[in-house]
Coordinates of C-alpha atoms and ligand atoms in Angstrom, one line a residue:
M7 CA 0.0 0.0 0.0
S8 CA 3.0 2.3 0.5
P9 CA 4.1 4.1 -2.7
A10 CA 7.7 4.3 -1.3
R11 CA 7.9 0.5 -0.8
V12 CA 6.4 -0.1 -4.3
R13 CA 9.1 2.2 -5.8
G14 CA 11.7 0.1 -4.1
A15 CA 10.2 -3.0 -5.5
E16 CA 10.1 -1.5 -9.0
D17 CA 13.9 -0.9 -8.7
R18 CA 14.5 -4.5 -7.7
L19 CA 12.2 -5.9 -10.4
R20 CA 13.7 -3.9 -13.3
D21 CA 15.4 -6.9 -14.9
L22 CA 12.4 -9.1 -14.7
P23 CA 10.1 -8.4 -17.8
N24 CA 7.2 -10.5 -16.5
A25 CA 7.1 -8.8 -13.1
R26 CA 5.6 -5.5 -12.1
A27 CA 4.8 -3.7 -8.8
C28 CA 1.7 -1.7 -8.1
V29 CA 0.1 0.1 -5.2
G30 CA -3.0 -1.6 -3.8
N31 CA -4.9 -2.4 -0.7
A32 CA -4.9 -6.0 0.5
L33 CA -8.5 -5.6 1.4
S34 CA -9.5 -4.7 -2.1
L35 CA -6.9 -6.0 -4.5
P36 CA -6.8 -4.3 -7.9
F37 CA -7.0 -7.6 -9.8
E38 CA -9.7 -9.6 -11.4
A39 CA -10.8 -12.9 -9.8
D40 CA -8.8 -16.1 -10.8
S41 CA -5.8 -14.1 -12.0
F42 CA -2.7 -15.8 -10.4
D43 CA -1.3 -19.2 -10.0
L44 CA 0.4 -18.1 -6.8
V45 CA -0.6 -15.4 -4.3
F46 CA 2.1 -14.7 -1.7
S47 CA 2.0 -12.4 1.2
R48 CA 4.8 -11.8 3.7
F49 CA 4.8 -9.8 6.9
L50 CA 1.5 -8.2 6.2
M51 CA -1.2 -9.9 8.3
E52 CA 0.3 -8.6 11.6
Y53 CA -0.8 -5.1 10.4
L54 CA -4.3 -5.9 9.4
P55 CA -7.3 -5.9 11.9
E56 CA -9.3 -7.6 9.1
K57 CA -7.1 -10.6 8.4
P58 CA -9.9 -13.0 7.2
H59 CA -11.0 -10.3 4.7
A60 CA -7.5 -10.0 3.3
V61 CA -7.2 -13.8 3.0
Q62 CA -10.6 -13.9 1.2
E63 CA -9.3 -11.3 -1.2
M64 CA -6.1 -13.3 -1.9
A65 CA -8.2 -16.4 -2.5
R66 CA -10.5 -14.5 -4.8
V67 CA -7.6 -13.4 -7.1
C68 CA -5.9 -16.9 -6.9
K69 CA -6.8 -19.3 -9.7
R70 CA -8.7 -22.5 -8.8
G71 CA -6.0 -25.0 -8.0
G72 CA -3.5 -22.3 -7.5
K73 CA -1.5 -21.7 -4.3
L74 CA -2.0 -19.1 -1.5
L75 CA 1.2 -18.7 0.6
L76 CA 1.0 -16.6 3.7
Q77 CA 4.2 -15.9 5.7
D78 CA 4.1 -14.0 8.9
L79 CA 5.6 -13.7 12.3
D80 CA 4.1 -15.1 15.5
G81 CA 6.4 -13.3 17.8
Q82 CA 8.8 -16.1 18.5
L83 CA 8.3 -18.2 15.3
V84 CA 6.6 -21.0 17.4
W85 CA 3.8 -22.0 15.0
H86 CA 4.4 -23.5 11.5
Y87 CA 1.9 -24.6 8.9
P88 CA 1.9 -27.1 7.3
E89 CA 2.9 -28.7 10.6
D90 CA 6.2 -30.6 10.7
A91 CA 6.5 -33.0 13.7
D92 CA 10.3 -32.8 13.9
L93 CA 10.3 -29.0 13.8
Q94 CA 7.5 -28.8 16.3
N95 CA 9.2 -31.2 18.7
T96 CA 12.5 -29.3 18.5
T97 CA 10.7 -26.0 19.0
E98 CA 8.9 -27.3 22.1
R99 CA 12.1 -28.7 23.6
I100 CA 13.8 -25.3 23.1
L101 CA 10.8 -23.5 24.6
S102 CA 10.8 -25.9 27.5
R103 CA 14.5 -25.2 28.3
L104 CA 14.0 -21.4 27.8
A105 CA 11.0 -21.5 30.2
G106 CA 13.5 -22.4 32.9
T107 CA 15.1 -19.0 32.3
G108 CA 11.8 -17.2 32.8
L109 CA 11.1 -16.6 29.1
T110 CA 7.4 -16.5 28.2
P111 CA 7.3 -16.6 24.4
L112 CA 3.6 -16.8 23.8
Ligands
LIG9 C1 6.7 -5.2 7.2 S1 6.3 -4.5 5.6 C2 6.5 -6.0 4.7 C3 6.9 -5.7 3.3 C4 7.2 -6.8 2.3 N1 5.9 -7.6 2.1 C5 8.3 -7.7 2.9 O1 8.1 -8.9 3.2 O2 9.4 -7.2 2.9 C6 4.5 -4.4 5.7 C7 3.9 -3.8 4.5 O3 2.5 -3.9 4.6 C8 2.0 -2.9 3.9 N2 0.5 -2.8 4.2 C9 0.0 -2.4 5.4 N3 -1.4 -2.5 5.3 C10 -1.7 -2.8 4.0 C11 -2.9 -3.0 3.3 N4 -4.1 -2.8 3.9 N5 -2.8 -3.3 2.0 C12 -1.6 -3.5 1.4 N6 -0.4 -3.3 2.0 C13 -0.4 -3.0 3.3 C14 2.8 -1.7 4.3 O4 2.7 -0.6 3.3 C15 4.2 -2.3 4.3 O5 4.9 -2.1 3.1

């Protein structure tokens, strides 16, 4: 939504002829339905009070059978989806040790 950030993206995309950057609101994306094979959002949801609305918008512009990828922070990077048993076990062991130091990550 920030013109300054979009200008930065335009600079980085200069050598990619099939890529472009544009200003838009995640709650009302400036694209037609079923437009993209992949819709990717990173570090955005934490800023939006209307998260489900934004996800619905992303699903709207994603083609049927396409992929919607949301990447965001949960404070201490404790939760992962799709779930990975090894990663979750390791995370819980680390949190358990850290809890002994007084850390409350959640
Ligand atoms: C932490 S930055 C992340 C930028 C980039 N996605 C990245 O991963 O580097 C958060 C961005 O969310 C944008 N933003 C906040 N609310 C928005 C909205 N309703 N629609 C679109 N972008 C929004 C801000 O302009 C800002 O550029």
